[in-house]
């Protein structure tokens, strides 16, 4: 295990055990480096990872503090202690209003009629007809031009990243400049990669340009071009996790990194959890020519993880234009929800700043607040704290999974918690 | 990459490129060690891996030879060149006769009615109700006593092994004494483990006691007890892949290693592909207490890969006793198929030895034969060659996926290929 990982685990344990209390300031990077006899880079990486994981928050010009999140029970006790929040503004789940479940059921039932196909193992790479349909779909939608032979289907992005890692012989450096997707960082670390945060200079750079952080910021065009140029110059491989690219609100449409780079040095990842159902575990990965060739050489080593029934259903669903219609509908639906929630917040909290995120899935509320942020959880509200300095707090509400009919009672609960 | 892997790849490439021809003898282990400037162990491991992967065969007292399998097109060209065999006796697929598909469809349709459950992400560990049902099921069936909290569900054994690897901090040695499950060996190697074949002295020992090899041999009780004692003495962790444990023919029922070891130092793997449909990707892993605790500490790092619809359907299917009935039915069905096929072979090949495998899924035919074994493929018959010395050949027929109504035409094709 790497040193930063040891330090990360050490501090995490101290936080979980209550040896470092919520709100306590951590030693500065320089002091911690001396204290633990490690380099400053090691401390920095450990702090970034703790921050990305919600254990600490950084206050510019001040230092690192134990986040109120850390007060949550540790995972061991999680099953018994965490109660389901009444209003879950942290969930990435979907709103049942946004999805025509009956239509999907129909496609699943049709897929279940393909008896002969259901009776054999699936293609390790994913069903060929689905890969063909996906190739057309991403070419049209994101200008990602790739043959079906370069597409690998899997149950979730993590399974696909496992395959990706197995194709990279030299386990070098991988960076997560936006500190997004900590699960991916853990996976790369398990495969022996040296995981970094914030730094661009790594052999592999992992980004989610359409959902860079909890706030849902979208990577600006300028940074996209910079990144693609950097990759072309240095030979770094960019993994573009196009998570939530279908959602945009304020900004002008942005091209995919894959398209900007002309498909060179970019591995593209896509999934459908926000568009369809979170319980449908189908993601896909577009490999570079070189990696696709390696994959095919070793294809006997891989098994398909995504269910065949759902692959067959999704293929027909896309063919019939249902996915496109669903994207339009979902985008309108979530944008109108976020707007409605923002309006209610503005009405109820006169001294607050209310903002809608770039991807129109989050609403950000900043207002004076000096209580224990744990009160939100006690009030049955799960919400992300982006910033809290004892005087002001910034909360991020993911309005996706909370039904609009519950907005006013959620805001009532929020008000009585705050005042 | 390890040295043996380099050597493995080097020889594989030479075989694929035709530089070493089918039937050619490889240099002895001692000669190869000198030739490639590596240790004899390295050569031995590479040869074992090549053998397990079907590239070479070992002839006791003689040496290693390039298998006729190696004549198959390389994976790159596989898509265009391999034609689907008319009679596939190599497939692990199921026979449509053995499965009441209509019943499963009903359970899937019922599962799809659980709208609320389908609209949220699944539990990373697997749906709790399914884990509870599985705990009861394996306690009753295999005397594997474990709480649902120690069970992790995933889409296929490989996904689960990825999770297992991430829980092992010290990437030490892992052995595959039966040279089974080469896909697993590749995965462990990717995670930085030192993979060995045949040797017992490793920190992790991977076995499939109910399906030790292509022939479907079952691990004798004596060896089970030896292995469990060895593990207790050395602290080695045993991974018991209980693949096809529901199938037995000749032998008396054998206990699971997990039960023999009292649940100590054994990780148990189970799956349903042979009982239900190969396209249903649900497997499960029973972790030791220690590993389960680690898993729970890091649970936020893992996503569920198995589909929720299928998990819900399977849970109810087991609850209703359908799985037990299916096991009884499948066992009878495959045994009677193997018997019927063996009988036909005995009738048609008077000078041959015909045998049914211990798990009653394979039929083994040995007879004089001096042609090119490639003729089977040309005749539309996919069959495993266990042994071929230019005079006699031993073929393993997996009768699972070929319909009984096609047996006589398969044997007709076989006869005209052989004579």
mmCIF file of N, CA and C in Angstrom, chain A residues 20-115:
data_model
loop_
_atom_site.group_PDB
_atom_site.id
_atom_site.type_symbol
_atom_site.label_atom_id
_atom_site.label_comp_id
_atom_site.label_asym_id
_atom_site.label_seq_id
_atom_site.Cartn_x
_atom_site.Cartn_y
_atom_site.Cartn_z
ATOM 1 N N UNK A 20 -10.281 12.620 16.727
ATOM 2 C CA UNK A 20 -10.307 13.990 16.195
ATOM 3 C C UNK A 20 -11.780 14.350 16.031
ATOM 4 N N UNK A 21 -12.195 15.431 16.673
ATOM 5 C CA UNK A 21 -13.623 15.758 16.712
ATOM 6 C C UNK A 21 -14.069 16.557 15.476
ATOM 7 N N UNK A 22 -15.346 16.508 15.217
ATOM 8 C CA UNK A 22 -15.950 17.299 14.154
ATOM 9 C C UNK A 22 -15.604 18.779 14.342
ATOM 10 N N UNK A 23 -15.169 19.418 13.284
ATOM 11 C CA UNK A 23 -14.840 20.845 13.349
ATOM 12 C C UNK A 23 -13.394 21.102 13.730
ATOM 13 N N UNK A 24 -12.700 20.101 14.258
ATOM 14 C CA UNK A 24 -11.306 20.294 14.672
ATOM 15 C C UNK A 24 -10.431 20.582 13.454
ATOM 16 N N UNK A 25 -9.406 21.401 13.678
ATOM 17 C CA UNK A 25 -8.497 21.731 12.591
ATOM 18 C C UNK A 25 -7.395 20.671 12.525
ATOM 19 N N UNK A 26 -7.059 20.244 11.316
ATOM 20 C CA UNK A 26 -5.961 19.288 11.164
ATOM 21 C C UNK A 26 -4.639 20.055 11.100
ATOM 22 N N UNK A 27 -3.524 19.397 11.425
ATOM 23 C CA UNK A 27 -2.238 20.080 11.277
ATOM 24 C C UNK A 27 -2.018 20.505 9.824
ATOM 25 N N UNK A 28 -1.292 21.566 9.625
ATOM 26 C CA UNK A 28 -1.000 22.021 8.267
ATOM 27 C C UNK A 28 -0.219 20.930 7.535
ATOM 28 N N UNK A 29 -0.166 21.052 6.217
ATOM 29 C CA UNK A 29 0.510 20.027 5.424
ATOM 30 C C UNK A 29 1.971 19.910 5.847
ATOM 31 N N UNK A 30 2.606 21.054 6.098
ATOM 32 C CA UNK A 30 4.011 21.036 6.499
ATOM 33 C C UNK A 30 4.187 20.351 7.861
ATOM 34 N N UNK A 31 3.327 20.747 8.821
ATOM 35 C CA UNK A 31 3.426 20.151 10.162
ATOM 36 C C UNK A 31 3.154 18.646 10.120
ATOM 37 N N UNK A 32 2.116 18.253 9.357
ATOM 38 C CA UNK A 32 1.767 16.827 9.286
ATOM 39 C C UNK A 32 2.906 16.025 8.661
ATOM 40 N N UNK A 33 3.565 16.608 7.665
ATOM 41 C CA UNK A 33 4.682 15.925 7.006
ATOM 42 C C UNK A 33 5.783 15.637 8.021
ATOM 43 N N UNK A 34 6.076 16.621 8.877
ATOM 44 C CA UNK A 34 7.093 16.438 9.913
ATOM 45 C C UNK A 34 6.618 15.415 10.950
ATOM 46 N N UNK A 35 5.365 15.564 11.340
ATOM 47 C CA UNK A 35 4.771 14.710 12.374
ATOM 48 C C UNK A 35 4.804 13.229 11.982
ATOM 49 N N UNK A 36 4.451 12.947 10.739
ATOM 50 C CA UNK A 36 4.339 11.552 10.313
ATOM 51 C C UNK A 36 5.571 11.075 9.531
ATOM 52 N N UNK A 37 6.577 11.939 9.456
ATOM 53 C CA UNK A 37 7.802 11.600 8.714
ATOM 54 C C UNK A 37 7.510 11.147 7.287
ATOM 55 N N UNK A 38 6.690 11.915 6.598
ATOM 56 C CA UNK A 38 6.425 11.624 5.183
ATOM 57 C C UNK A 38 6.606 12.928 4.398
ATOM 58 N N UNK A 39 6.549 12.801 3.076
ATOM 59 C CA UNK A 39 6.732 14.011 2.276
ATOM 60 C C UNK A 39 5.466 14.868 2.308
ATOM 61 N N UNK A 40 5.608 16.116 1.933
ATOM 62 C CA UNK A 40 4.440 17.015 1.889
ATOM 63 C C UNK A 40 3.448 16.544 0.828
ATOM 64 N N UNK A 41 3.983 16.007 -0.254
ATOM 65 C CA UNK A 41 3.093 15.493 -1.310
ATOM 66 C C UNK A 41 2.213 14.368 -0.763
ATOM 67 N N UNK A 42 2.815 13.520 0.063
ATOM 68 C CA UNK A 42 2.040 12.423 0.648
ATOM 69 C C UNK A 42 0.897 12.964 1.495
ATOM 70 N N UNK A 43 1.209 13.957 2.330
ATOM 71 C CA UNK A 43 0.158 14.544 3.167
ATOM 72 C C UNK A 43 -0.920 15.169 2.289
ATOM 73 N N UNK A 44 -0.460 15.910 1.271
ATOM 74 C CA UNK A 44 -1.400 16.584 0.387
ATOM 75 C C UNK A 44 -2.345 15.576 -0.278
ATOM 76 N N UNK A 45 -1.768 14.503 -0.770
ATOM 77 C CA UNK A 45 -2.598 13.474 -1.405
ATOM 78 C C UNK A 45 -3.582 12.866 -0.407
ATOM 79 N N UNK A 46 -3.112 12.609 0.817
ATOM 80 C CA UNK A 46 -3.997 12.031 1.826
ATOM 81 C C UNK A 46 -5.120 13.019 2.162
ATOM 82 N N UNK A 47 -4.780 14.291 2.293
ATOM 83 C CA UNK A 47 -5.801 15.297 2.608
ATOM 84 C C UNK A 47 -6.816 15.428 1.465
ATOM 85 N N UNK A 48 -6.307 15.405 0.238
ATOM 86 C CA UNK A 48 -7.220 15.495 -0.911
ATOM 87 C C UNK A 48 -8.194 14.322 -0.906
ATOM 88 N N UNK A 49 -7.640 13.149 -0.617
ATOM 89 C CA UNK A 49 -8.489 11.952 -0.620
ATOM 90 C C UNK A 49 -9.514 12.030 0.501
ATOM 91 N N UNK A 50 -9.092 12.509 1.672
ATOM 92 C CA UNK A 50 -10.030 12.641 2.794
ATOM 93 C C UNK A 50 -11.116 13.665 2.460
ATOM 94 N N UNK A 51 -10.708 14.712 1.754
ATOM 95 C CA UNK A 51 -11.663 15.739 1.372
ATOM 96 C C UNK A 51 -12.654 15.171 0.352
ATOM 97 N N UNK A 52 -12.097 14.496 -0.647
ATOM 98 C CA UNK A 52 -12.952 13.918 -1.686
ATOM 99 C C UNK A 52 -13.917 12.917 -1.080
ATOM 100 N N UNK A 53 -13.474 12.288 -0.009
ATOM 101 C CA UNK A 53 -14.290 11.269 0.629
ATOM 102 C C UNK A 53 -15.226 11.853 1.681
ATOM 103 N N UNK A 54 -15.178 13.170 1.848
ATOM 104 C CA UNK A 54 -16.129 13.838 2.745
ATOM 105 C C UNK A 54 -15.721 13.852 4.203
ATOM 106 N N UNK A 55 -14.505 13.435 4.518
ATOM 107 C CA UNK A 55 -14.094 13.417 5.923
ATOM 108 C C UNK A 55 -13.625 14.775 6.408
ATOM 109 N N UNK A 56 -12.982 15.534 5.540
ATOM 110 C CA UNK A 56 -12.511 16.864 5.948
ATOM 111 C C UNK A 56 -12.918 17.873 4.886
ATOM 112 N N UNK A 57 -12.925 19.143 5.274
ATOM 113 C CA UNK A 57 -13.157 20.181 4.273
ATOM 114 C C UNK A 57 -11.999 21.163 4.332
ATOM 115 N N UNK A 58 -11.682 21.731 3.177
ATOM 116 C CA UNK A 58 -10.586 22.707 3.173
ATOM 117 C C UNK A 58 -11.180 24.107 3.162
ATOM 118 N N UNK A 59 -10.614 24.953 3.981
ATOM 119 C CA UNK A 59 -11.031 26.351 4.020
ATOM 120 C C UNK A 59 -9.892 27.150 3.414
ATOM 121 N N UNK A 60 -10.105 27.770 2.269
ATOM 122 C CA UNK A 60 -9.001 28.528 1.663
ATOM 123 C C UNK A 60 -8.416 29.530 2.657
ATOM 124 N N UNK A 61 -7.140 29.666 2.643
ATOM 125 C CA UNK A 61 -6.406 30.597 3.526
ATOM 126 C C UNK A 61 -6.494 30.218 5.002
ATOM 127 N N UNK A 62 -7.049 29.060 5.306
ATOM 128 C CA UNK A 62 -7.187 28.756 6.719
ATOM 129 C C UNK A 62 -6.623 27.362 7.054
ATOM 130 N N UNK A 63 -7.120 26.359 6.396
ATOM 131 C CA UNK A 63 -6.597 25.019 6.678
ATOM 132 C C UNK A 63 -7.645 23.947 6.466
ATOM 133 N N UNK A 64 -7.385 22.765 7.023
ATOM 134 C CA UNK A 64 -8.278 21.624 6.847
ATOM 135 C C UNK A 64 -9.008 21.332 8.152
ATOM 136 N N UNK A 65 -10.308 21.067 8.052
ATOM 137 C CA UNK A 65 -11.128 20.826 9.227
ATOM 138 C C UNK A 65 -11.884 19.510 9.071
ATOM 139 N N UNK A 66 -12.134 18.862 10.207
ATOM 140 C CA UNK A 66 -12.936 17.643 10.145
ATOM 141 C C UNK A 66 -14.366 18.027 9.797
ATOM 142 N N UNK A 67 -14.864 17.434 8.754
ATOM 143 C CA UNK A 67 -16.193 17.762 8.252
ATOM 144 C C UNK A 67 -17.257 17.222 9.196
ATOM 145 N N UNK A 68 -18.412 17.835 9.164
ATOM 146 C CA UNK A 68 -19.497 17.318 9.992
ATOM 147 C C UNK A 68 -19.939 15.931 9.506
ATOM 148 N N UNK A 69 -19.662 15.669 8.210
ATOM 149 C CA UNK A 69 -19.984 14.341 7.668
ATOM 150 C C UNK A 69 -19.366 13.245 8.508
ATOM 151 N N UNK A 70 -18.156 13.569 9.037
ATOM 152 C CA UNK A 70 -17.399 12.547 9.747
ATOM 153 C C UNK A 70 -18.153 12.075 10.976
ATOM 154 N N UNK A 71 -19.114 12.886 11.414
ATOM 155 C CA UNK A 71 -19.889 12.508 12.592
ATOM 156 C C UNK A 71 -20.842 11.355 12.306
ATOM 157 N N UNK A 72 -21.003 11.058 11.055
ATOM 158 C CA UNK A 72 -21.906 9.943 10.716
ATOM 159 C C UNK A 72 -21.312 8.643 11.262
ATOM 160 N N UNK A 73 -22.163 7.708 11.541
ATOM 161 C CA UNK A 73 -21.640 6.447 12.058
ATOM 162 C C UNK A 73 -20.713 5.794 11.040
ATOM 163 N N UNK A 74 -19.758 5.056 11.524
ATOM 164 C CA UNK A 74 -18.860 4.367 10.602
ATOM 165 C C UNK A 74 -19.630 3.256 9.897
ATOM 166 N N UNK A 75 -19.068 2.809 8.806
ATOM 167 C CA UNK A 75 -19.790 1.862 7.963
ATOM 168 C C UNK A 75 -20.179 0.588 8.714
ATOM 169 N N UNK A 76 -19.333 0.186 9.671
ATOM 170 C CA UNK A 76 -19.638 -1.044 10.396
ATOM 171 C C UNK A 76 -21.004 -0.982 11.085
ATOM 172 N N UNK A 77 -21.312 0.227 11.618
ATOM 173 C CA UNK A 77 -22.571 0.352 12.347
ATOM 174 C C UNK A 77 -23.678 0.888 11.452
ATOM 175 N N UNK A 78 -23.311 1.167 10.230
ATOM 176 C CA UNK A 78 -24.225 1.889 9.359
ATOM 177 C C UNK A 78 -25.590 1.210 9.275
ATOM 178 N N UNK A 79 -25.574 -0.114 9.147
ATOM 179 C CA UNK A 79 -26.847 -0.808 8.909
ATOM 180 C C UNK A 79 -27.868 -0.535 9.999
ATOM 181 N N UNK A 80 -27.402 -0.525 11.248
ATOM 182 C CA UNK A 80 -28.352 -0.346 12.335
ATOM 183 C C UNK A 80 -28.623 1.128 12.634
ATOM 184 N N UNK A 81 -27.606 1.993 12.456
ATOM 185 C CA UNK A 81 -27.764 3.342 12.983
ATOM 186 C C UNK A 81 -28.342 4.385 12.035
ATOM 187 N N UNK A 82 -27.972 4.292 10.763
ATOM 188 C CA UNK A 82 -28.469 5.320 9.837
ATOM 189 C C UNK A 82 -29.942 5.073 9.539
ATOM 190 N N UNK A 83 -30.764 6.094 9.793
ATOM 191 C CA UNK A 83 -32.148 5.899 9.387
ATOM 192 C C UNK A 83 -32.339 6.542 8.025
ATOM 193 N N UNK A 84 -33.245 5.995 7.257
ATOM 194 C CA UNK A 84 -33.489 6.531 5.932
ATOM 195 C C UNK A 84 -34.025 7.953 6.082
ATOM 196 N N UNK A 85 -33.399 8.918 5.414
ATOM 197 C CA UNK A 85 -33.890 10.289 5.546
ATOM 198 C C UNK A 85 -35.246 10.438 4.862
ATOM 199 N N UNK A 86 -36.065 11.321 5.423
ATOM 200 C CA UNK A 86 -37.379 11.556 4.818
ATOM 201 C C UNK A 86 -37.198 12.282 3.480
ATOM 202 N N UNK A 87 -36.249 13.232 3.468
ATOM 203 C CA UNK A 87 -36.002 14.006 2.251
ATOM 204 C C UNK A 87 -34.544 13.805 1.839
ATOM 205 N N UNK A 88 -34.319 12.999 0.820
ATOM 206 C CA UNK A 88 -32.947 12.646 0.463
ATOM 207 C C UNK A 88 -32.427 13.503 -0.691
ATOM 208 N N UNK A 89 -31.765 14.616 -0.321
ATOM 209 C CA UNK A 89 -31.193 15.507 -1.337
ATOM 210 C C UNK A 89 -29.727 15.159 -1.631
ATOM 211 N N UNK A 90 -29.292 14.003 -1.178
ATOM 212 C CA UNK A 90 -27.932 13.575 -1.488
ATOM 213 C C UNK A 90 -27.941 12.437 -2.500
ATOM 214 N N UNK A 91 -29.085 11.822 -2.661
ATOM 215 C CA UNK A 91 -29.160 10.634 -3.500
ATOM 216 C C UNK A 91 -28.999 10.977 -4.976
ATOM 217 N N UNK A 92 -28.342 10.095 -5.695
ATOM 218 C CA UNK A 92 -28.271 10.220 -7.135
ATOM 219 C C UNK A 92 -29.399 9.438 -7.797
ATOM 220 N N UNK A 93 -30.334 8.956 -6.993
ATOM 221 C CA UNK A 93 -31.456 8.172 -7.503
ATOM 222 C C UNK A 93 -32.340 8.987 -8.440
ATOM 223 N N UNK A 94 -33.238 8.331 -9.086
ATOM 224 C CA UNK A 94 -34.109 8.987 -10.057
ATOM 225 C C UNK A 94 -35.464 9.277 -9.429
ATOM 226 N N UNK A 95 -36.217 10.097 -10.105
ATOM 227 C CA UNK A 95 -37.571 10.431 -9.682
ATOM 228 C C UNK A 95 -38.516 9.545 -10.491
ATOM 229 N N UNK A 96 -39.409 8.855 -9.809
ATOM 230 C CA UNK A 96 -40.265 7.925 -10.552
ATOM 231 C C UNK A 96 -41.142 8.632 -11.593
ATOM 232 N N UNK A 97 -41.330 9.938 -11.409
ATOM 233 C CA UNK A 97 -42.132 10.685 -12.373
ATOM 234 C C UNK A 97 -41.440 10.805 -13.734
ATOM 235 N N UNK A 98 -40.112 10.686 -13.714
ATOM 236 C CA UNK A 98 -39.364 10.993 -14.935
ATOM 237 C C UNK A 98 -39.288 9.815 -15.901
ATOM 238 N N UNK A 99 -39.715 8.677 -15.464
ATOM 239 C CA UNK A 99 -39.459 7.475 -16.254
ATOM 240 C C UNK A 99 -40.744 6.729 -16.543
ATOM 241 N N UNK A 100 -40.933 6.424 -17.802
ATOM 242 C CA UNK A 100 -42.135 5.656 -18.162
ATOM 243 C C UNK A 100 -41.848 4.175 -17.938
ATOM 244 N N UNK A 101 -42.093 3.786 -16.709
ATOM 245 C CA UNK A 101 -41.751 2.446 -16.282
ATOM 246 C C UNK A 101 -42.526 1.393 -17.088
ATOM 247 N N UNK A 102 -43.766 1.718 -17.400
ATOM 248 C CA UNK A 102 -44.583 0.765 -18.162
ATOM 249 C C UNK A 102 -43.954 0.444 -19.516
ATOM 250 N N UNK A 103 -43.376 1.484 -20.110
ATOM 251 C CA UNK A 103 -42.743 1.282 -21.412
ATOM 252 C C UNK A 103 -41.551 0.349 -21.264
ATOM 253 N N UNK A 104 -40.719 0.610 -20.261
ATOM 254 C CA UNK A 104 -39.542 -0.234 -20.020
ATOM 255 C C UNK A 104 -39.953 -1.679 -19.745
ATOM 256 N N UNK A 105 -40.990 -1.815 -18.911
ATOM 257 C CA UNK A 105 -41.496 -3.164 -18.612
ATOM 258 C C UNK A 105 -41.838 -3.912 -19.895
ATOM 259 N N UNK A 106 -42.433 -3.180 -20.822
ATOM 260 C CA UNK A 106 -42.830 -3.794 -22.092
ATOM 261 C C UNK A 106 -41.577 -4.295 -22.842
ATOM 262 N N UNK A 107 -40.537 -3.482 -22.847
ATOM 263 C CA UNK A 107 -39.301 -3.882 -23.529
ATOM 264 C C UNK A 107 -38.642 -5.070 -22.832
ATOM 265 N N UNK A 108 -38.709 -5.062 -21.496
ATOM 266 C CA UNK A 108 -38.139 -6.203 -20.760
ATOM 267 C C UNK A 108 -38.916 -7.480 -21.073
ATOM 268 N N UNK A 109 -40.231 -7.362 -21.091
ATOM 269 C CA UNK A 109 -41.045 -8.543 -21.379
ATOM 270 C C UNK A 109 -40.759 -9.072 -22.774
ATOM 271 N N UNK A 110 -40.587 -8.150 -23.718
ATOM 272 C CA UNK A 110 -40.227 -8.572 -25.068
ATOM 273 C C UNK A 110 -38.883 -9.282 -25.074
ATOM 274 N N UNK A 111 -37.935 -8.724 -24.330
ATOM 275 C CA UNK A 111 -36.596 -9.329 -24.284
ATOM 276 C C UNK A 111 -36.683 -10.739 -23.716
ATOM 277 N N UNK A 112 -37.531 -10.925 -22.713
ATOM 278 C CA UNK A 112 -37.669 -12.241 -22.081
ATOM 279 C C UNK A 112 -38.260 -13.277 -23.027
ATOM 280 N N UNK A 113 -38.817 -12.815 -24.131
ATOM 281 C CA UNK A 113 -39.355 -13.761 -25.114
ATOM 282 C C UNK A 113 -38.263 -14.365 -25.990
ATOM 283 N N UNK A 114 -37.063 -13.757 -25.980
ATOM 284 C CA UNK A 114 -35.967 -14.271 -26.802
ATOM 285 C C UNK A 114 -35.363 -15.504 -26.148
ATOM 286 N N UNK A 115 -36.147 -16.570 -26.081
ATOM 287 C CA UNK A 115 -35.721 -17.753 -25.334
ATOM 288 C C UNK A 115 -34.347 -18.239 -25.754
#
